[in-house]
C-alpha cells in the first residue's frame, strides 16, 4: 500500500506560497509524499507533487468562522476535506490559526467523546503545553481530556512512556489558583491514564519538571507568546551587546559554534509546529512565519503522527464524565 | 521635619536576616532612614538603625491569612502596623508574598474606593505588569481600577507622563479573549484617566509597545514566572554553551563586559521589587531570593513612592462604578 500524501496548505503563512512549496519539495525529496493545496496558477510547478486546486485563500486577518463558512473553495477547507475524504493522511498549514482549527473541526469533525479539541505545542522546549489557544474559556472536564490527550501526544511525539502531567497554576499547593484550576486539580487526582504530579508554575515550563503542562487556552496562548517575546528580546539584546563595540566582533564570532545549537533548540521551527488534538484526523498548525525548514519539520511530524495512529490512540484515551 | 523611616521586615526572605540587614544598612549609609522589624536577638546590631521588636515570624510556607491572624507579633504584621501608626513611611518585605499582602491589607486597610489591591511589577523590563498575583479571579471593574492605578504608578515610578495601557489578551482584536477580557476592554474604552491603546499579547510584554499591561492576577503571576523561568533557562543554556569546550573560555571572558549590563537589565533585583497598589500605605514586595542589593533598591523605591505621595495620587485616580 502506498502511503497517502500529507496535504500542505500552500497559501497559508507570511511566506506563502514560496517557502511552503520549498518545504514541501524538500519533504518529498526526503521520501515523504505530499500534496499541495492552493491556487494552481500561483504555485511554482514542482515535478512529482500533485496539486489540489483551491481558488480561495483565507487571509491571516480574516475571521476564522466566517472565513471557513464563506470561502468553501479555500486551500484550508480543501486541505481538511482531503483528509476527511481519504485523499490525504494529514494536513499542515502555516495560515490563519483560528481558521485552521475551524476547517479541521468542521470538515474532519471531533473524535467521538472529545468535548473540545486543544492545541498542543512544544512551546520552545520539548515540554508539551496545551491548550495553547484553541479555547479561551474552559471547563474542568475539558482540561482533564487535555491531560489525557497530552499524555498520548507526549508518548508518541517525544517517546516518553509515562509522561508527567502538571497543571499550570500560581503555586504548587492544591489550594492555590482560580476556580477552574482548583476544580481541575480535584478531577486530575483520579483521572484515568494520567500521571498527574500536581500544580506547576510558569517557571517550570522551560524545565524538565514535567513533560506536559495543562492549562486553559487563554493562559496557554499568553504563556506561549510571552516566552516567544522573551526569547526574541534576549536574542536581540545579545546581538546588540555583541555589536556594541568593535572589539566584541572577534570573540562573538568565535562563540558562534557554541551558540548555534542553543539557537536551534530554542527556535520554534525546529519542532515543526503545534498539533490540534481531538479532531478526527492529523492537523499540524505551523507558525505564521514558517520557512521551508519549519514546513519540512511539520510535514515530518504529521507523517509520524499518522504512522503512530495518534488519532486512534487519542480515541482510546479520552474518558467522558 | 525628619523623614519617617522605611520599615524593613528583617525576617522575611530566603536570605533573611543577614542579607536584609545588610541591605538596610546600605540604604541608611545612602541617607535613607530605615527601621528593622524582627526578633531583636536574631539581628546583628547595626549602629544607628532602630529595631521594632517582633517575636514571631510568618514562614514562607505558612498560610497567609492564618499566619497574619495567628502571628500577631510577627515582623510582617508589626511592619504594617508601623506604617498604619505613623512610625514608618513605608514597608518592605522579601517574605511570604501572600502574608505581606494580607498584613498590609488588614493593618493599613484599602484606599477608599479601591475594590481590590493589585501587585504591580516591572516584570523584567520597565513595562509595568499588574495584577501580578494578588487576585486569582477578577471582575472587569477591578481591572479598570488596575489600569488607573497602573497609570499613576508608571507615571511616578518611571516618569512616563501619559503611560500607554494595554490589556493582555490572545489577539489585538477586541473580539478576542475570554469573557473577562472582552468586558474589561469595553469598560477601558471609556475609563477616566486611562490612555488605553487596546489589547496586547504576551510577546508585547518585553517590548516598549505599552507602558502598563493590565491582566488578572492568575494570568499575571503565570506570565511573570514564565518569563523568570525562561530567562533563567537561557542564562544557564548560555553558560553551558560557553563551558562546552575549552576554546570558548577566552572569547566568553572577552564578551563579559558586553554581557554584564544586559544581565543587570534583566535581573529583577535591579528593580527593587513589586508594589502593592491600593492599600492605604506604601508596601514594597521583594523577591524571596532578595539579597542586599535588591533590598536597597526596594527601600529606595519605597522612599520615592512616599515622597511622590503615590497613595494620595492613587486615591484621586480610582473611579467607582
Tab-separated table of C-alpha atoms in Angstrom, chain A:
chain	number	residue	atom	x	y	z
A	1	UNK	CA	0.000	0.000	0.000
A	2	UNK	CA	1.313	3.413	-0.935
A	3	UNK	CA	1.211	5.914	1.924
A	4	UNK	CA	-1.323	8.682	1.487
A	5	UNK	CA	0.315	12.080	0.999
A	6	UNK	CA	0.348	14.881	3.578
A	7	UNK	CA	-1.829	17.798	2.411
A	8	UNK	CA	0.097	21.063	2.664
A	9	UNK	CA	-1.796	24.365	2.540
A	10	UNK	CA	0.375	26.201	0.037
A	11	UNK	CA	-1.356	29.560	0.558
A	12	UNK	CA	-1.124	29.907	4.353
A	13	UNK	CA	1.572	31.833	6.230
A	14	UNK	CA	3.549	35.037	5.902
A	15	UNK	CA	5.967	33.429	3.474
A	16	UNK	CA	3.475	31.536	1.333
A	17	UNK	CA	3.499	30.171	-1.231
A	18	UNK	CA	7.231	30.211	-1.959
A	19	UNK	CA	8.675	28.903	1.323
A	20	UNK	CA	5.805	26.474	1.810
A	21	UNK	CA	6.326	24.923	-1.602
A	22	UNK	CA	10.081	24.792	-0.975
A	23	UNK	CA	9.425	22.914	2.272
A	24	UNK	CA	7.015	20.546	0.548
A	25	UNK	CA	9.569	19.781	-2.133
A	26	UNK	CA	12.253	19.060	0.473
A	27	UNK	CA	9.871	16.713	2.292
A	28	UNK	CA	9.174	14.875	-0.928
A	29	UNK	CA	12.882	14.602	-1.636
A	30	UNK	CA	13.243	13.117	1.840
A	31	UNK	CA	10.743	10.437	0.870
A	32	UNK	CA	7.533	11.794	2.387
A	33	UNK	CA	4.718	12.051	-0.172
A	34	UNK	CA	2.938	15.423	-0.132
A	35	UNK	CA	0.121	17.099	-1.988
A	36	UNK	CA	-0.073	20.891	-2.266
A	37	UNK	CA	-3.413	22.642	-1.831
A	38	UNK	CA	-3.859	26.069	-3.366
A	39	UNK	CA	-4.352	28.216	-6.441
A	40	UNK	CA	-2.605	26.227	-9.110
A	41	UNK	CA	-1.720	29.340	-11.085
A	42	UNK	CA	0.047	30.900	-8.112
A	43	UNK	CA	2.207	27.876	-7.410
A	44	UNK	CA	5.555	27.051	-8.953
A	45	UNK	CA	5.368	23.749	-10.797
A	46	UNK	CA	7.172	21.061	-8.878
A	47	UNK	CA	7.814	17.766	-10.577
A	48	UNK	CA	6.119	14.903	-8.854
A	49	UNK	CA	3.966	16.945	-6.468
A	50	UNK	CA	0.260	16.792	-7.111
A	51	UNK	CA	-1.845	19.914	-6.564
A	52	UNK	CA	-5.383	20.013	-5.206
A	53	UNK	CA	-6.841	23.143	-6.729
A	54	UNK	CA	-8.496	25.674	-4.410
A	55	UNK	CA	-9.487	29.053	-5.784
A	56	UNK	CA	-9.766	30.988	-2.498
A	57	UNK	CA	-7.475	31.965	0.363
A	58	UNK	CA	-8.450	32.620	3.969
A	59	UNK	CA	-6.216	35.531	4.859
A	60	UNK	CA	-4.374	35.899	8.174
A	61	UNK	CA	-6.714	38.689	9.299
A	62	UNK	CA	-9.958	37.003	8.185
A	63	UNK	CA	-12.444	36.000	10.852
A	64	UNK	CA	-11.884	32.240	11.221
A	65	UNK	CA	-15.503	31.052	11.399
A	66	UNK	CA	-16.693	33.421	8.658
A	67	UNK	CA	-13.693	32.562	6.523
A	68	UNK	CA	-14.443	28.863	6.618
A	69	UNK	CA	-18.166	29.435	6.039
A	70	UNK	CA	-17.732	31.816	3.113
A	71	UNK	CA	-14.603	30.536	1.424
A	72	UNK	CA	-15.647	26.976	0.751
A	73	UNK	CA	-13.076	26.637	-2.003
A	74	UNK	CA	-10.188	27.889	0.119
A	75	UNK	CA	-6.920	25.986	0.445
A	76	UNK	CA	-7.544	25.436	4.177
A	77	UNK	CA	-11.010	23.983	3.741
A	78	UNK	CA	-9.903	21.849	0.816
A	79	UNK	CA	-6.924	20.524	2.792
A	80	UNK	CA	-9.210	19.465	5.647
A	81	UNK	CA	-11.596	17.859	3.169
A	82	UNK	CA	-8.722	15.943	1.593
A	83	UNK	CA	-8.057	14.332	4.985
A	84	UNK	CA	-11.748	13.682	5.582
A	85	UNK	CA	-12.168	12.114	2.156
A	86	UNK	CA	-9.132	9.879	2.456
A	87	UNK	CA	-7.142	11.695	-0.211
A	88	UNK	CA	-4.536	12.820	2.314
A	89	UNK	CA	-3.220	11.369	5.558
A	90	UNK	CA	-2.848	14.672	7.416
A	91	UNK	CA	-2.939	18.420	6.879
A	92	UNK	CA	-0.289	21.060	7.533
A	93	UNK	CA	-0.878	24.819	7.484
A	94	UNK	CA	1.034	27.928	8.496
A	95	UNK	CA	-2.019	30.082	7.802
A	96	UNK	CA	-4.685	31.676	9.976
A	97	UNK	CA	-4.624	29.540	13.138
A	98	UNK	CA	-8.258	30.062	14.023
A	99	UNK	CA	-9.353	29.164	10.504
A	100	UNK	CA	-7.110	26.093	10.505
A	101	UNK	CA	-8.826	24.914	13.693
A	102	UNK	CA	-12.257	25.725	12.307
A	103	UNK	CA	-11.585	23.946	8.996
A	104	UNK	CA	-10.297	20.844	10.745
A	105	UNK	CA	-13.124	20.832	13.262
A	106	UNK	CA	-15.911	21.442	10.755
A	107	UNK	CA	-14.629	19.166	7.994
A	108	UNK	CA	-12.990	16.308	9.931
A	109	UNK	CA	-15.224	16.502	12.986
A	110	UNK	CA	-14.276	15.660	16.543
A	111	UNK	CA	-13.043	12.343	17.836
A	112	UNK	CA	-16.038	10.679	19.499
A	113	UNK	CA	-16.063	11.594	23.180
A	114	UNK	CA	-13.804	14.642	22.926
A	115	UNK	CA	-15.502	17.761	24.321
A	116	UNK	CA	-13.128	20.278	22.767
A	117	UNK	CA	-10.009	19.969	20.639
A	118	UNK	CA	-6.903	21.640	22.031
A	119	UNK	CA	-3.679	22.929	20.542
A	120	UNK	CA	-0.613	21.114	21.842
A	121	UNK	CA	2.749	22.741	21.306
A	122	UNK	CA	6.297	22.029	22.342
A	123	UNK	CA	6.429	25.684	23.454
A	124	UNK	CA	10.121	26.348	22.972
A	125	UNK	CA	11.225	23.175	24.763
A	126	UNK	CA	10.131	19.575	24.476
A	127	UNK	CA	7.658	20.231	27.307
A	128	UNK	CA	4.214	19.945	25.742
A	129	UNK	CA	1.856	22.813	26.536
A	130	UNK	CA	-1.876	22.519	25.921
A	131	UNK	CA	-4.266	24.158	25.319
A	132	UNK	CA	-2.140	26.790	23.573
A	133	UNK	CA	-5.088	28.778	22.308
A	134	UNK	CA	-7.998	26.802	20.904
A	135	UNK	CA	-10.374	27.527	23.818
A	136	UNK	CA	-10.251	30.927	25.514
A	137	UNK	CA	-12.603	29.657	28.192
A	138	UNK	CA	-12.542	26.116	29.514
A	139	UNK	CA	-14.421	23.711	31.750
A	140	UNK	CA	-12.587	21.446	34.220
A	141	UNK	CA	-13.649	18.291	32.355
A	142	UNK	CA	-12.110	19.619	29.144
A	143	UNK	CA	-8.803	20.137	30.920
A	144	UNK	CA	-8.923	16.534	32.118
A	145	UNK	CA	-9.278	15.444	28.497
A	146	UNK	CA	-6.423	17.765	27.531
A	147	UNK	CA	-4.315	15.919	30.118
A	148	UNK	CA	-5.301	12.575	28.602
A	149	UNK	CA	-4.643	13.753	25.069
A	150	UNK	CA	-1.385	15.430	26.110
A	151	UNK	CA	-0.252	12.151	27.637
A	152	UNK	CA	-0.810	10.275	24.379
A	153	UNK	CA	0.802	13.065	22.340
A	154	UNK	CA	3.941	13.271	24.511
A	155	UNK	CA	4.244	9.496	24.434
A	156	UNK	CA	4.235	9.268	20.652
A	157	UNK	CA	5.755	12.601	19.751
A	158	UNK	CA	8.630	12.585	22.249
A	159	UNK	CA	8.836	8.879	23.153
A	160	UNK	CA	8.097	9.411	26.848
A	161	UNK	CA	6.492	6.247	28.210
A	162	UNK	CA	4.613	7.711	31.162
A	163	UNK	CA	4.634	11.469	30.726
A	164	UNK	CA	4.402	13.549	33.894
A	165	UNK	CA	1.450	15.922	33.753
A	166	UNK	CA	1.416	19.274	35.564
A	167	UNK	CA	-1.483	21.690	35.948
A	168	UNK	CA	-0.433	25.311	35.436
A	169	UNK	CA	-1.207	27.425	38.486
A	170	UNK	CA	0.217	30.153	40.705
A	171	UNK	CA	1.533	27.895	43.444
A	172	UNK	CA	2.156	24.213	43.992
A	173	UNK	CA	-0.476	23.846	46.705
A	174	UNK	CA	-3.814	22.475	45.525
A	175	UNK	CA	-5.497	25.366	47.372
A	176	UNK	CA	-3.886	27.918	45.039
A	177	UNK	CA	-5.217	29.117	41.724
A	178	UNK	CA	-8.528	30.164	40.252
A	179	UNK	CA	-11.757	28.172	40.396
A	180	UNK	CA	-11.008	26.361	37.139
A	181	UNK	CA	-7.618	25.203	38.401
A	182	UNK	CA	-8.927	24.082	41.784
A	183	UNK	CA	-11.735	22.049	40.254
A	184	UNK	CA	-9.461	20.590	37.592
A	185	UNK	CA	-6.866	19.650	40.216
A	186	UNK	CA	-9.506	17.614	42.063
A	187	UNK	CA	-10.526	15.744	38.924
A	188	UNK	CA	-6.979	15.111	37.736
A	189	UNK	CA	-6.199	13.347	41.020
A	190	UNK	CA	-8.346	10.446	39.852
A	191	UNK	CA	-8.276	10.815	36.063
A	192	UNK	CA	-7.672	7.527	34.188
A	193	UNK	CA	-4.498	7.310	32.149
A	194	UNK	CA	-2.927	10.446	33.570
A	195	UNK	CA	0.248	10.538	35.666
A	196	UNK	CA	-0.693	13.761	37.426
A	197	UNK	CA	2.137	15.181	39.517
A	198	UNK	CA	0.304	18.305	40.748
A	199	UNK	CA	0.329	22.021	40.080
A	200	UNK	CA	3.281	23.635	38.374
A	201	UNK	CA	4.193	27.286	37.931
A	202	UNK	CA	5.256	29.369	34.958
A	203	UNK	CA	8.894	28.852	35.805
A	204	UNK	CA	8.550	25.071	35.354
A	205	UNK	CA	7.550	25.276	31.702
A	206	UNK	CA	11.097	25.549	30.394
A	207	UNK	CA	12.475	22.894	32.739
A	208	UNK	CA	12.129	19.110	32.820
A	209	UNK	CA	9.900	19.228	35.924
A	210	UNK	CA	7.001	17.832	33.901
A	211	UNK	CA	6.506	16.571	30.348
A	212	UNK	CA	3.079	18.080	29.765
A	213	UNK	CA	1.649	21.340	31.112
A	214	UNK	CA	-2.135	21.565	31.039
A	215	UNK	CA	-3.911	24.926	31.061
A	216	UNK	CA	-6.835	26.784	29.509
A	217	UNK	CA	-6.344	28.228	26.033
A	218	UNK	CA	-6.217	31.832	27.211
A	219	UNK	CA	-3.407	31.281	29.698
A	220	UNK	CA	-1.639	28.861	27.356
A	221	UNK	CA	-1.647	31.297	24.480
A	222	UNK	CA	-0.432	34.162	26.659
A	223	UNK	CA	2.351	31.967	28.069
A	224	UNK	CA	3.473	30.821	24.644
A	225	UNK	CA	3.626	34.328	23.234
A	226	UNK	CA	5.294	35.648	26.382
A	227	UNK	CA	8.062	33.080	26.019
A	228	UNK	CA	8.362	33.844	22.334
A	229	UNK	CA	8.658	37.570	23.059
A	230	UNK	CA	11.065	37.000	25.926
A	231	UNK	CA	13.375	34.830	23.849
A	232	UNK	CA	13.257	37.314	20.991
A	233	UNK	CA	14.041	40.195	23.346
A	234	UNK	CA	17.049	38.348	24.730
A	235	UNK	CA	18.289	37.302	21.324
A	236	UNK	CA	18.229	40.880	20.076
A	237	UNK	CA	19.743	42.165	23.328
A	238	UNK	CA	22.581	39.657	22.916
A	239	UNK	CA	23.168	40.652	19.307
A	240	UNK	CA	23.035	44.297	20.378
A	241	UNK	CA	25.570	43.694	23.138
A	242	UNK	CA	27.915	41.871	20.761
A	243	UNK	CA	27.656	44.721	18.246
A	244	UNK	CA	28.106	47.454	20.857
A	245	UNK	CA	31.861	47.760	20.326
A	246	UNK	CA	34.230	46.603	17.540
A	247	UNK	CA	36.370	44.570	19.938
A	248	UNK	CA	33.479	42.183	20.589
A	249	UNK	CA	33.245	41.037	16.988
A	250	UNK	CA	36.071	38.533	17.103
A	251	UNK	CA	35.097	36.788	20.370
A	252	UNK	CA	31.443	36.765	19.301
A	253	UNK	CA	32.391	35.034	16.045
A	254	UNK	CA	34.480	32.546	17.993
A	255	UNK	CA	31.465	31.663	20.145
A	256	UNK	CA	29.124	31.158	17.212
A	257	UNK	CA	29.601	27.363	17.046
A	258	UNK	CA	28.603	27.179	20.729
A	259	UNK	CA	25.563	29.401	20.261
A	260	UNK	CA	24.115	27.793	17.154
A	261	UNK	CA	22.906	24.557	18.787
A	262	UNK	CA	21.309	26.662	21.518
A	263	UNK	CA	19.552	28.769	18.918
A	264	UNK	CA	18.385	25.575	17.229
A	265	UNK	CA	16.945	24.238	20.491
A	266	UNK	CA	15.014	27.430	21.140
A	267	UNK	CA	13.875	28.042	17.575
A	268	UNK	CA	10.216	27.026	17.271
A	269	UNK	CA	10.846	25.987	13.646
A	270	UNK	CA	12.820	23.050	14.992
A	271	UNK	CA	9.679	21.483	16.406
A	272	UNK	CA	7.598	21.805	13.287
A	273	UNK	CA	4.572	23.422	14.760
A	274	UNK	CA	1.734	22.592	17.062
A	275	UNK	CA	-0.869	19.889	16.734
A	276	UNK	CA	-4.617	20.167	17.037
A	277	UNK	CA	-5.570	17.247	19.276
A	278	UNK	CA	-9.123	15.959	19.349
A	279	UNK	CA	-10.186	16.358	15.743
A	280	UNK	CA	-10.717	13.204	13.722
A	281	UNK	CA	-7.533	13.500	11.698
A	282	UNK	CA	-3.991	14.758	11.989
A	283	UNK	CA	-3.771	18.555	11.735
A	284	UNK	CA	-0.449	20.333	12.200
A	285	UNK	CA	-0.525	24.090	12.803
A	286	UNK	CA	2.716	25.816	11.882
A	287	UNK	CA	3.850	29.263	12.936
A	288	UNK	CA	2.739	32.077	10.626
A	289	UNK	CA	6.372	32.966	9.973
A	290	UNK	CA	7.295	29.423	8.909
A	291	UNK	CA	10.009	28.995	6.318
A	292	UNK	CA	10.862	25.840	4.398
A	293	UNK	CA	12.631	24.265	7.384
A	294	UNK	CA	9.594	24.658	9.649
A	295	UNK	CA	7.358	23.206	6.951
A	296	UNK	CA	9.572	20.160	6.400
A	297	UNK	CA	9.547	19.523	10.139
A	298	UNK	CA	5.789	19.983	10.308
A	299	UNK	CA	5.288	17.512	7.475
A	300	UNK	CA	7.624	15.075	9.192
A	301	UNK	CA	5.671	15.365	12.456
A	302	UNK	CA	2.403	14.891	10.588
A	303	UNK	CA	3.778	11.750	8.959
A	304	UNK	CA	4.993	10.361	12.295
A	305	UNK	CA	1.666	11.022	13.993
A	306	UNK	CA	-0.192	9.275	11.172
A	307	UNK	CA	2.173	6.291	11.317
A	308	UNK	CA	1.723	6.096	15.103
A	309	UNK	CA	-2.085	6.104	14.642
A	310	UNK	CA	-2.259	9.009	17.072
A	311	UNK	CA	-5.918	9.631	16.356
A	312	UNK	CA	-6.827	6.048	17.228
A	313	UNK	CA	-4.836	6.268	20.439
A	314	UNK	CA	-6.454	9.570	21.392
A	315	UNK	CA	-9.859	8.000	20.811
A	316	UNK	CA	-8.986	5.212	23.217
A	317	UNK	CA	-7.534	7.570	25.837
A	318	UNK	CA	-10.259	10.143	26.456
A	319	UNK	CA	-12.872	9.392	29.056
A	320	UNK	CA	-16.208	11.071	29.478
A	321	UNK	CA	-17.911	12.019	32.705
